[in-house]
Coordinates of C-alpha atoms in Angstrom, one line a residue:
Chain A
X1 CA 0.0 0.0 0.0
X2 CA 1.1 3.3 -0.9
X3 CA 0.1 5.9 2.0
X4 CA -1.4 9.3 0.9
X5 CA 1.5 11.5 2.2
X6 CA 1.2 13.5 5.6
X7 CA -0.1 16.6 4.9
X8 CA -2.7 14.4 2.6
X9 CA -4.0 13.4 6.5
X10 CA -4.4 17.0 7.9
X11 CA -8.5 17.3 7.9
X12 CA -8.2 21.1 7.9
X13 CA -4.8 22.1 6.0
X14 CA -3.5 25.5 6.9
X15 CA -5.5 25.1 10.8
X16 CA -8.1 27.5 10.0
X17 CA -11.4 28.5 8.3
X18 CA -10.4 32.0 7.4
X19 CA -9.0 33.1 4.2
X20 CA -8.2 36.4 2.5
X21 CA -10.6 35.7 -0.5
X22 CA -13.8 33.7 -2.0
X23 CA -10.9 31.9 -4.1
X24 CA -9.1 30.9 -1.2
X25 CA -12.2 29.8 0.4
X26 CA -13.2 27.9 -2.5
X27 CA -9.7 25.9 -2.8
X28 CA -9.9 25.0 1.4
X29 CA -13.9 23.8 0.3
X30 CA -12.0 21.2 -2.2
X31 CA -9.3 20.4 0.2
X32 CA -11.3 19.7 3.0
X33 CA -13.6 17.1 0.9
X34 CA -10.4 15.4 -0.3
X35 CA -8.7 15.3 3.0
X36 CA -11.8 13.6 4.4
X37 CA -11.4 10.7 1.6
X38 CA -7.8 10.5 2.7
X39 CA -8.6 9.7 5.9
X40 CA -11.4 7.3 5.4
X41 CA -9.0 5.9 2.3
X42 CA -5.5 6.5 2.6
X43 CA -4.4 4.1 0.6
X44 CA -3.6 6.2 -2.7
X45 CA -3.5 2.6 -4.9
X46 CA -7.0 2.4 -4.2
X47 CA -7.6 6.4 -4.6
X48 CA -5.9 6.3 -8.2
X49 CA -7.9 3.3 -9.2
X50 CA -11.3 4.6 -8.5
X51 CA -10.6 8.1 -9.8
X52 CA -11.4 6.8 -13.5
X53 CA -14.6 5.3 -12.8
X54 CA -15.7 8.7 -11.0
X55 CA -13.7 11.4 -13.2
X56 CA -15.8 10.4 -16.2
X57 CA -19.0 9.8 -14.7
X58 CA -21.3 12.9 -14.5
X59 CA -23.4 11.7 -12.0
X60 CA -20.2 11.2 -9.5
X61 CA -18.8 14.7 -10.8
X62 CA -22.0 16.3 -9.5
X63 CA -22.1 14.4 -5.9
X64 CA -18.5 15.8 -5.5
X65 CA -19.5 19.0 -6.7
X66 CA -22.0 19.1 -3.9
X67 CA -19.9 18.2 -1.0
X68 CA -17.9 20.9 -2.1
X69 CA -20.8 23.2 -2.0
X70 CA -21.5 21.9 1.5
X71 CA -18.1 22.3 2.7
X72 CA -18.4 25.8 0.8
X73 CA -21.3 26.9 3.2
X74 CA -19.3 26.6 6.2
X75 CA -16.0 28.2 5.0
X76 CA -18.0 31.1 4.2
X77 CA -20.1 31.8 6.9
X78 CA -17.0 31.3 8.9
X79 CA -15.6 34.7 6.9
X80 CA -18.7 36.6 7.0
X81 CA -19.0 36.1 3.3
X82 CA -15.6 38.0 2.7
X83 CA -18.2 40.8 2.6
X84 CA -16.2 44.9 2.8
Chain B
X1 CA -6.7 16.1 -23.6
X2 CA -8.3 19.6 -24.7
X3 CA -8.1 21.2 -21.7
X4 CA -11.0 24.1 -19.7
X5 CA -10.0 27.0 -20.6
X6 CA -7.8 28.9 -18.1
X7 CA -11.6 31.2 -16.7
X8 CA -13.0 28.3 -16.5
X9 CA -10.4 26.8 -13.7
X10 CA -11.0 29.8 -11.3
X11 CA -13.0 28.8 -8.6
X12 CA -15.0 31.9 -8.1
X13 CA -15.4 33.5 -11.3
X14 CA -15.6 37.4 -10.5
X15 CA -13.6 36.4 -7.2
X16 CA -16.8 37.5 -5.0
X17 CA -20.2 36.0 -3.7
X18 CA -21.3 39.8 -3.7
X19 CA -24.0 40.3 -6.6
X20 CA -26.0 43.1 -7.7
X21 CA -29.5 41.1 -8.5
X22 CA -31.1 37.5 -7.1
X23 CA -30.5 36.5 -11.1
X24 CA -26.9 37.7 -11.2
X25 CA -26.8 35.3 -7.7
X26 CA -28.2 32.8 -9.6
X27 CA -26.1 32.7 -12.3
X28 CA -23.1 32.8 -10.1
X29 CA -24.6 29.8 -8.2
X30 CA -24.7 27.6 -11.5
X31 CA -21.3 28.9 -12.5
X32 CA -19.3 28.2 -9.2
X33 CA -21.0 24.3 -9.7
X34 CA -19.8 23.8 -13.4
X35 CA -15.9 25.5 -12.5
X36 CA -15.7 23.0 -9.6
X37 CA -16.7 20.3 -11.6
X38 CA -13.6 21.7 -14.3
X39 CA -11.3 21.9 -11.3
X40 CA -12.1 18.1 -10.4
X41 CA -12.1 17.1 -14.4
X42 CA -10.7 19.3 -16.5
X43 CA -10.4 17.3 -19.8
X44 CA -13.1 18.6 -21.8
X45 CA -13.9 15.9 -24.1
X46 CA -14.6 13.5 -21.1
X47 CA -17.3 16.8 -19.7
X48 CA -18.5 16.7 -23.1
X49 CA -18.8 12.9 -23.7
X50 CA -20.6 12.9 -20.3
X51 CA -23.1 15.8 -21.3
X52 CA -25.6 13.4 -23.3
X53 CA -25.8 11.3 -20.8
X54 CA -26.3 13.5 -18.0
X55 CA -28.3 16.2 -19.6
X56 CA -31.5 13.8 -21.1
X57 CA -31.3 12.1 -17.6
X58 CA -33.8 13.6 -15.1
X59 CA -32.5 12.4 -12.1
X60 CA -29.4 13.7 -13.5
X61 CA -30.9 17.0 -14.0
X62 CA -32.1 17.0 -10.7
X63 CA -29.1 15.9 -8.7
X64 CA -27.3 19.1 -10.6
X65 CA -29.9 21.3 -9.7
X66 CA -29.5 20.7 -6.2
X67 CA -26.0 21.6 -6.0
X68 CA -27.1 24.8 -8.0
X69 CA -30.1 25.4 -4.9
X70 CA -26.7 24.6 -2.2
X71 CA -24.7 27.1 -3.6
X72 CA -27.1 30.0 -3.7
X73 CA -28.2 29.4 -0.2
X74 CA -25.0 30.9 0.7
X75 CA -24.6 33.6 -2.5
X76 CA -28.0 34.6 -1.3
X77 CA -26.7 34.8 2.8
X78 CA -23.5 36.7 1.6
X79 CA -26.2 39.1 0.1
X80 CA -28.4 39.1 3.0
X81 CA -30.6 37.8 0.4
X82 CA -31.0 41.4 -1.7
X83 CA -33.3 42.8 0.7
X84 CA -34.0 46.2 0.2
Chain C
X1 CA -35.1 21.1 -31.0
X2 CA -37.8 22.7 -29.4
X3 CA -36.4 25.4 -27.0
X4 CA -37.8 26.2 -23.6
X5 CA -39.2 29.8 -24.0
X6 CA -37.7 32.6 -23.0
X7 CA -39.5 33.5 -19.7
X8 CA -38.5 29.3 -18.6
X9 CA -35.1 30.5 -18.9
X10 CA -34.9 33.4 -16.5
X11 CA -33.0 32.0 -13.6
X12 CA -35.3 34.1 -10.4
X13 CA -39.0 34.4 -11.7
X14 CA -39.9 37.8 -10.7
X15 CA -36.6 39.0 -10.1
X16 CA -36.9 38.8 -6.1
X17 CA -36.9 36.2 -3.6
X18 CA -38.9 38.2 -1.5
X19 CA -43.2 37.0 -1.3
X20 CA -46.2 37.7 0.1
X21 CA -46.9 34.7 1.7
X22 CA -45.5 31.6 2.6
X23 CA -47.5 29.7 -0.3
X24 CA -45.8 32.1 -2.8
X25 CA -42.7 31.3 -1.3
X26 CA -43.2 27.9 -2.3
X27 CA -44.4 28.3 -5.3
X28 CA -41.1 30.4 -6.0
X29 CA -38.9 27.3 -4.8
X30 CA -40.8 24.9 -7.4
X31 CA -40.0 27.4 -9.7
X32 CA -36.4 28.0 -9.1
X33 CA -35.4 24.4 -9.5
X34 CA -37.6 23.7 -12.8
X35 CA -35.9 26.8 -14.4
X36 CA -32.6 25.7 -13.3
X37 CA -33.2 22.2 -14.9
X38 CA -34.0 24.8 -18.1
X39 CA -31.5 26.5 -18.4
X40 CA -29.0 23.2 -18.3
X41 CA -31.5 21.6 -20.6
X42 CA -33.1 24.0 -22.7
X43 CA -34.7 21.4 -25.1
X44 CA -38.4 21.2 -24.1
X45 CA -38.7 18.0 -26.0
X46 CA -35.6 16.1 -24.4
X47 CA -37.4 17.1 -21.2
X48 CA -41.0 16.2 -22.3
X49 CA -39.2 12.8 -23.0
X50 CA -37.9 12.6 -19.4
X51 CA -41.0 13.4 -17.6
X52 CA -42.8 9.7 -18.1
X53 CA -39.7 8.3 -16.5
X54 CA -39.1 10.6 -13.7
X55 CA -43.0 11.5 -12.9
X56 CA -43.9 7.8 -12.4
X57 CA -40.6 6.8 -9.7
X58 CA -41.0 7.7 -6.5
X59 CA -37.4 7.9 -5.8
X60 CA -37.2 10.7 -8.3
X61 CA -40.0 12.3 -7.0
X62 CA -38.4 12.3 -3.9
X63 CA -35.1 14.1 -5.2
X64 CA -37.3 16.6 -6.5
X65 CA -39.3 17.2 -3.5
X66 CA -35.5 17.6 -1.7
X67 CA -34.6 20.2 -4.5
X68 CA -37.7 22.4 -3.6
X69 CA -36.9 22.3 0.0
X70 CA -33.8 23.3 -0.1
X71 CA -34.9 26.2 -2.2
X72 CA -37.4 26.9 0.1
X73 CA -35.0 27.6 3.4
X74 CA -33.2 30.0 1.1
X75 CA -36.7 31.8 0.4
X76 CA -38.3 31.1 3.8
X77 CA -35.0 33.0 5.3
X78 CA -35.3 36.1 2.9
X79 CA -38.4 36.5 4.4
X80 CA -38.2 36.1 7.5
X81 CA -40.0 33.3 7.5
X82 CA -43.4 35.7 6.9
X83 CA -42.9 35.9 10.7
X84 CA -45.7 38.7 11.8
Chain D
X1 CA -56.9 9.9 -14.1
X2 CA -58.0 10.5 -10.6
X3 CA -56.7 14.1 -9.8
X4 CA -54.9 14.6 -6.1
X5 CA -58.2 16.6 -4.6
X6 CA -57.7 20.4 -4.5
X7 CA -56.1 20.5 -0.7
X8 CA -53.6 18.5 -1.5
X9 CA -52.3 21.0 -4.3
X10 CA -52.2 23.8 -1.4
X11 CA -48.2 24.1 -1.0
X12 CA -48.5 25.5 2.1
X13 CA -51.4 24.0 4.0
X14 CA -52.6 26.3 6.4
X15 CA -50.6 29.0 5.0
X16 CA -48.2 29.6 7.7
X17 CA -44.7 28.4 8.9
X18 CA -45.6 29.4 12.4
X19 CA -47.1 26.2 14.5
X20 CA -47.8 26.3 18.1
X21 CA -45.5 23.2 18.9
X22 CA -43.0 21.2 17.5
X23 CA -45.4 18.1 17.1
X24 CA -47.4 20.1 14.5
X25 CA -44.6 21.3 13.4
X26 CA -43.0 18.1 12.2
X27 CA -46.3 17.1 10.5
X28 CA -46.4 20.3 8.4
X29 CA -42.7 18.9 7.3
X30 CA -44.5 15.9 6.0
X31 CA -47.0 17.7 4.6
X32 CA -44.8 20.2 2.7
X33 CA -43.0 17.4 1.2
X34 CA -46.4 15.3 0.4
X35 CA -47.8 18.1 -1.4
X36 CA -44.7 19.3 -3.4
X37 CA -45.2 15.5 -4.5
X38 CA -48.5 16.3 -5.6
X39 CA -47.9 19.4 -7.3
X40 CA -45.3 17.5 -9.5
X41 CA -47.4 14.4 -9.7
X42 CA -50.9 15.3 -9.3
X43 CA -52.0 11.7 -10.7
X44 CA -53.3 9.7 -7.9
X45 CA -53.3 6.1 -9.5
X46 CA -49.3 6.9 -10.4
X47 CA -49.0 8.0 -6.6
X48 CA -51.4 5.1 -5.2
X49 CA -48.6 2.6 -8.4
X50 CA -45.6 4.0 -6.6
X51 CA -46.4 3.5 -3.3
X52 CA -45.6 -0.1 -2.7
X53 CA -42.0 0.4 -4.4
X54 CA -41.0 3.1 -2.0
X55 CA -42.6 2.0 1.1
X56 CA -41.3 -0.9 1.5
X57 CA -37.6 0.0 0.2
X58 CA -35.4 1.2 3.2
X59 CA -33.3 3.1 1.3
X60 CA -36.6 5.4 -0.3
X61 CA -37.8 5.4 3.2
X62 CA -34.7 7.3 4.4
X63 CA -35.0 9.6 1.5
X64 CA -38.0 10.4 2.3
X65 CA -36.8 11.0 6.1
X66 CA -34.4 13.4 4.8
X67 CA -36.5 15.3 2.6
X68 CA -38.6 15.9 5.8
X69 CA -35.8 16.8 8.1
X70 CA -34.7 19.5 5.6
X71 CA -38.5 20.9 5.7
X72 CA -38.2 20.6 9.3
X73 CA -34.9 22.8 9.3
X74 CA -37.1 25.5 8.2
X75 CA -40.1 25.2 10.4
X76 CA -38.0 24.7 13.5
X77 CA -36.2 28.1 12.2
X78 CA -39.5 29.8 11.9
X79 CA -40.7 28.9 15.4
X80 CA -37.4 29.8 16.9
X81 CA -37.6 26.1 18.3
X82 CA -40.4 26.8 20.2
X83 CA -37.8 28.2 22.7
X84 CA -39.6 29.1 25.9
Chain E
X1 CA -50.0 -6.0 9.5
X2 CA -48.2 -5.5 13.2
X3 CA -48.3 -1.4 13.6
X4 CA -45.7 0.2 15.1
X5 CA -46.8 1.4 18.7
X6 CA -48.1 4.4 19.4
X7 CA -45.5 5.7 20.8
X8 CA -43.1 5.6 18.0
X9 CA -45.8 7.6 15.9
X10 CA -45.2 10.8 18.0
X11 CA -43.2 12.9 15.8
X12 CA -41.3 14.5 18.3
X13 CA -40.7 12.1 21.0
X14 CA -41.0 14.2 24.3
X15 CA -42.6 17.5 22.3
X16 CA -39.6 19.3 22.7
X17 CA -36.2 19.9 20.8
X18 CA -34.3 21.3 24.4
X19 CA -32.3 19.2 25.6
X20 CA -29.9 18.8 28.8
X21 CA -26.8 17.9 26.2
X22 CA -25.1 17.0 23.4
X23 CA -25.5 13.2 23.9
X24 CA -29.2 13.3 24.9
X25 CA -29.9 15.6 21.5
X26 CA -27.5 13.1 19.2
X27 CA -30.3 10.2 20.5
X28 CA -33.4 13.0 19.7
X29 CA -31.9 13.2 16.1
X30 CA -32.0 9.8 15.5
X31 CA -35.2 9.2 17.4
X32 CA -36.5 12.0 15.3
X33 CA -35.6 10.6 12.0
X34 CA -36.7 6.8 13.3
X35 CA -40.1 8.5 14.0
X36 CA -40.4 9.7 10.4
X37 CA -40.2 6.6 9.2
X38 CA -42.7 5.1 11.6
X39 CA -45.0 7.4 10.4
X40 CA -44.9 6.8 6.5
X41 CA -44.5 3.2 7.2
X42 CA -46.6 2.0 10.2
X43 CA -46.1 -1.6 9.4
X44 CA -43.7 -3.0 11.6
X45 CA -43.2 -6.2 9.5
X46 CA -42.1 -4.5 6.5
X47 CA -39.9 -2.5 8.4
X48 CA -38.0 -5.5 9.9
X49 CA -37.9 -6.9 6.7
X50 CA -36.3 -3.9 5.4
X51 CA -33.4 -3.9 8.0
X52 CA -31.1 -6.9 7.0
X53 CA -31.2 -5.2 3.8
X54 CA -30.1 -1.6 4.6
X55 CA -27.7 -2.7 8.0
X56 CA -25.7 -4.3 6.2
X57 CA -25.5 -1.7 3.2
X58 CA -22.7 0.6 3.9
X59 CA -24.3 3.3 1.5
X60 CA -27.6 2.7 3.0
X61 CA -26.1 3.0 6.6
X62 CA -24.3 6.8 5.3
X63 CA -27.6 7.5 3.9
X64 CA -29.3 6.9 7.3
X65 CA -26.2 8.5 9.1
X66 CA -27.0 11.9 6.8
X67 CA -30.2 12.1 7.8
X68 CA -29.1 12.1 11.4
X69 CA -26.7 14.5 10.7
X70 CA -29.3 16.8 9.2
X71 CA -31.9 16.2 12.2
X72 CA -29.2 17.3 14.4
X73 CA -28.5 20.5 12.7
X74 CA -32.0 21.7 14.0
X75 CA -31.8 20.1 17.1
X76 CA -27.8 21.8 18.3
X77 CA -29.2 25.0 16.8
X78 CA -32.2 25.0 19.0
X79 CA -29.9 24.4 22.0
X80 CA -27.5 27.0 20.9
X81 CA -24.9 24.2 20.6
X82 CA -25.4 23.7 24.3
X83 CA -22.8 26.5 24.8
X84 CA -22.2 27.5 28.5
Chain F
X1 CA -21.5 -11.3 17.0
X2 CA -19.0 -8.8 17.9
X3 CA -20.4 -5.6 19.1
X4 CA -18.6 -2.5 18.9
X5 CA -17.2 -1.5 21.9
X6 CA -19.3 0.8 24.1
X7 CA -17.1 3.8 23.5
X8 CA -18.1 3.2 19.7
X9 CA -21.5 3.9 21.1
X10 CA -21.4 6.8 22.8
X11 CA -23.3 9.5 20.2
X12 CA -20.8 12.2 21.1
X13 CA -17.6 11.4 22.0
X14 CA -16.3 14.0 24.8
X15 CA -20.3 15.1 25.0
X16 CA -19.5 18.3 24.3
X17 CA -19.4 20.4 20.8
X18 CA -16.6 22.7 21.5
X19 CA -13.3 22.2 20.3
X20 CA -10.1 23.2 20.9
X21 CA -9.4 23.8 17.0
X22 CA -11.1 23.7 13.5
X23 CA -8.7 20.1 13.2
X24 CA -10.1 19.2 16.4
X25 CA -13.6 19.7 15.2
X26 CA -13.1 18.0 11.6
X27 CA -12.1 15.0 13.6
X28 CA -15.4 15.2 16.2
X29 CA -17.4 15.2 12.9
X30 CA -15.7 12.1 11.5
X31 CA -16.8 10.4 14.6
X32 CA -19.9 12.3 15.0
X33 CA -21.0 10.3 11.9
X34 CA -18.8 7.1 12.6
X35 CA -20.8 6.6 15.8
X36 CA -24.4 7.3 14.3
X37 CA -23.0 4.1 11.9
X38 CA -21.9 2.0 15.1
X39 CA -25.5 2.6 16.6
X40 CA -27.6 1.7 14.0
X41 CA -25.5 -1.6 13.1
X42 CA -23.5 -2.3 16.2
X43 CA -22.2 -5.5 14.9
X44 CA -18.3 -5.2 13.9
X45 CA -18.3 -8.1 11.9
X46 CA -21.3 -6.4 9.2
X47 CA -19.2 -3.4 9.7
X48 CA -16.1 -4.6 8.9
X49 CA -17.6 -7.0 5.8
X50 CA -18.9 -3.8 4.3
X51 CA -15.9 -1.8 4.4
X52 CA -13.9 -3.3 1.6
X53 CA -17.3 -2.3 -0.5
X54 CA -17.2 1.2 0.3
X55 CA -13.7 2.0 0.7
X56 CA -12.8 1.1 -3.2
X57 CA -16.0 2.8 -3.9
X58 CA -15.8 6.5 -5.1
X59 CA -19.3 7.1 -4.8
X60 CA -19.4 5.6 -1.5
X61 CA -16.4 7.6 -0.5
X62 CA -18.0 10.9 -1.9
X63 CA -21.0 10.0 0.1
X64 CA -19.3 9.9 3.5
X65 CA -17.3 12.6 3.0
X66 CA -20.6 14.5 2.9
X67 CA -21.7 13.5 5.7
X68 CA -19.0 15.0 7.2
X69 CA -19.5 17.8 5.8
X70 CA -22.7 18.1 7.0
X71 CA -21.8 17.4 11.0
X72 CA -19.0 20.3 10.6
X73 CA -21.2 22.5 9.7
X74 CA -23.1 22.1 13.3
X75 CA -19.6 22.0 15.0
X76 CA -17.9 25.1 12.9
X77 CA -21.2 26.8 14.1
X78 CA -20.9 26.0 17.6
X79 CA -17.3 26.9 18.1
X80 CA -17.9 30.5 16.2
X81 CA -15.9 29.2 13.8
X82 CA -13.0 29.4 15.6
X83 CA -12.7 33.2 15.0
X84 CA -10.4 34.9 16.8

């Protein structure tokens, strides 16, 4: 088994919600969803060999898409919608 | 591989969740769901090869329009929901 | 192709998520989520074909019915939940 | 076809968010998600067809579970949680 | 047909989302969302028939654990998070 | 059978919301939903039979992870976020 690396295993890379943008906000959304799989998979064999059946499969593209959206939510409440 | 185009790889086109208009929300909502799918898969002949089967596929269609209802539940909190 | 018309591809009927009442509200979250399912799939008659399958499974039914409520805590909020 | 009778088309039956307890206010999240079925599928032979599928299928059963929790989300909202 | 008793046709066991902590509102949540269940399928036969088939499922038991997850939202807001 | 241990079945782990840290509370969700799981199908063996199934399983893996996403959002709420 090949381990997904380290900082792979971090739930919440950087140790915070807040960020100085949307953009940033929006990258930490897609970090947190994948660090989660990490940690319920971190075997990255197994995470390569799955990612063709769901990388080309709408259906799967869309269920990612909306953990990210969930994840999304949080992220920006937590920084007041990066509102001035 | 064609790959997205370089716009279409930003994660928050416009780089805020701060709209003028509930459509303009709206629109932003359906466009931060289709660049996060591009960020995930961003080979655009396997997006296109998926469309047909996706787009003439109800539950398909409705699956994508719940991400689209998740993401403007927070564009629509950033704007305290364009109250006047 | 048969295209939806133009008023089906407005994304906010109206232009507001603010109603009335609490059954306008509703009506407003039905319509969100069909007009999103328009404007990723403007061809009326690739949806005509879908309805048969999608009106008659329960399952599918259910996912819309999730749609609409998720639409309608984004409404119910802008309003304040018609709260006297 | 026999047509879902006329209350069951109200979205909002009783026309309020606001319930006196929580007990009545779980069962106006059934009844939001019943009639939003209705609305979408206002045949009630295809309603009465479907019935036996998803009613006996644990896995529609806890769809349908959700769909009422998220209606719930915004009742509970609108009551303040019945907070003393 | 066995019916589920009574009691697990209450909607909200114990008529109230306040709770004394986090433990005892993690139990309402799932109590909650067993309750729902009850109710759109009183028949406690096809229910038990039902639960070799989804216990066993690991999507059907994240499905179920979702649901819980979403109950809970309502139910730790209602307590403001049980905050001291 | 081999039940899970009764620390598997304790609903909230450290019966409290409040964390230390945004890692801290990524990890409380993991087992926030992990513990729902060991509730509903306390036997380890079914548990551990199912895992190969779910693990190798994108969809399955994009499922949990939304679950989790769904319990931080209660626990980012209830810690403020972490804001400083």
């Amino acid at each position: 088994m090949t381990r997904v690396p380290d900082e792979g295993l971090v739930l919440v890379p950087g140790g915070t919600l807040i960020t100085a943008t949307p953009e940033e906000g929006r990258a930490l959304a897609m970090s947190l969803a994948r660090h989660t799989i990490h940690n319920i998979q971190p075997d990255l064999d197994v995470l390569k060999a799955g990612r063709p059946k769901y990388a080309t499969n709408p259906d799967s593209l869309t269920a990612a898409a909306q953990v990210v959206a969930i994840e999304f939510q949080t992220i920006a409440a937590a920084n007041n919608y990066w509102r001035k």
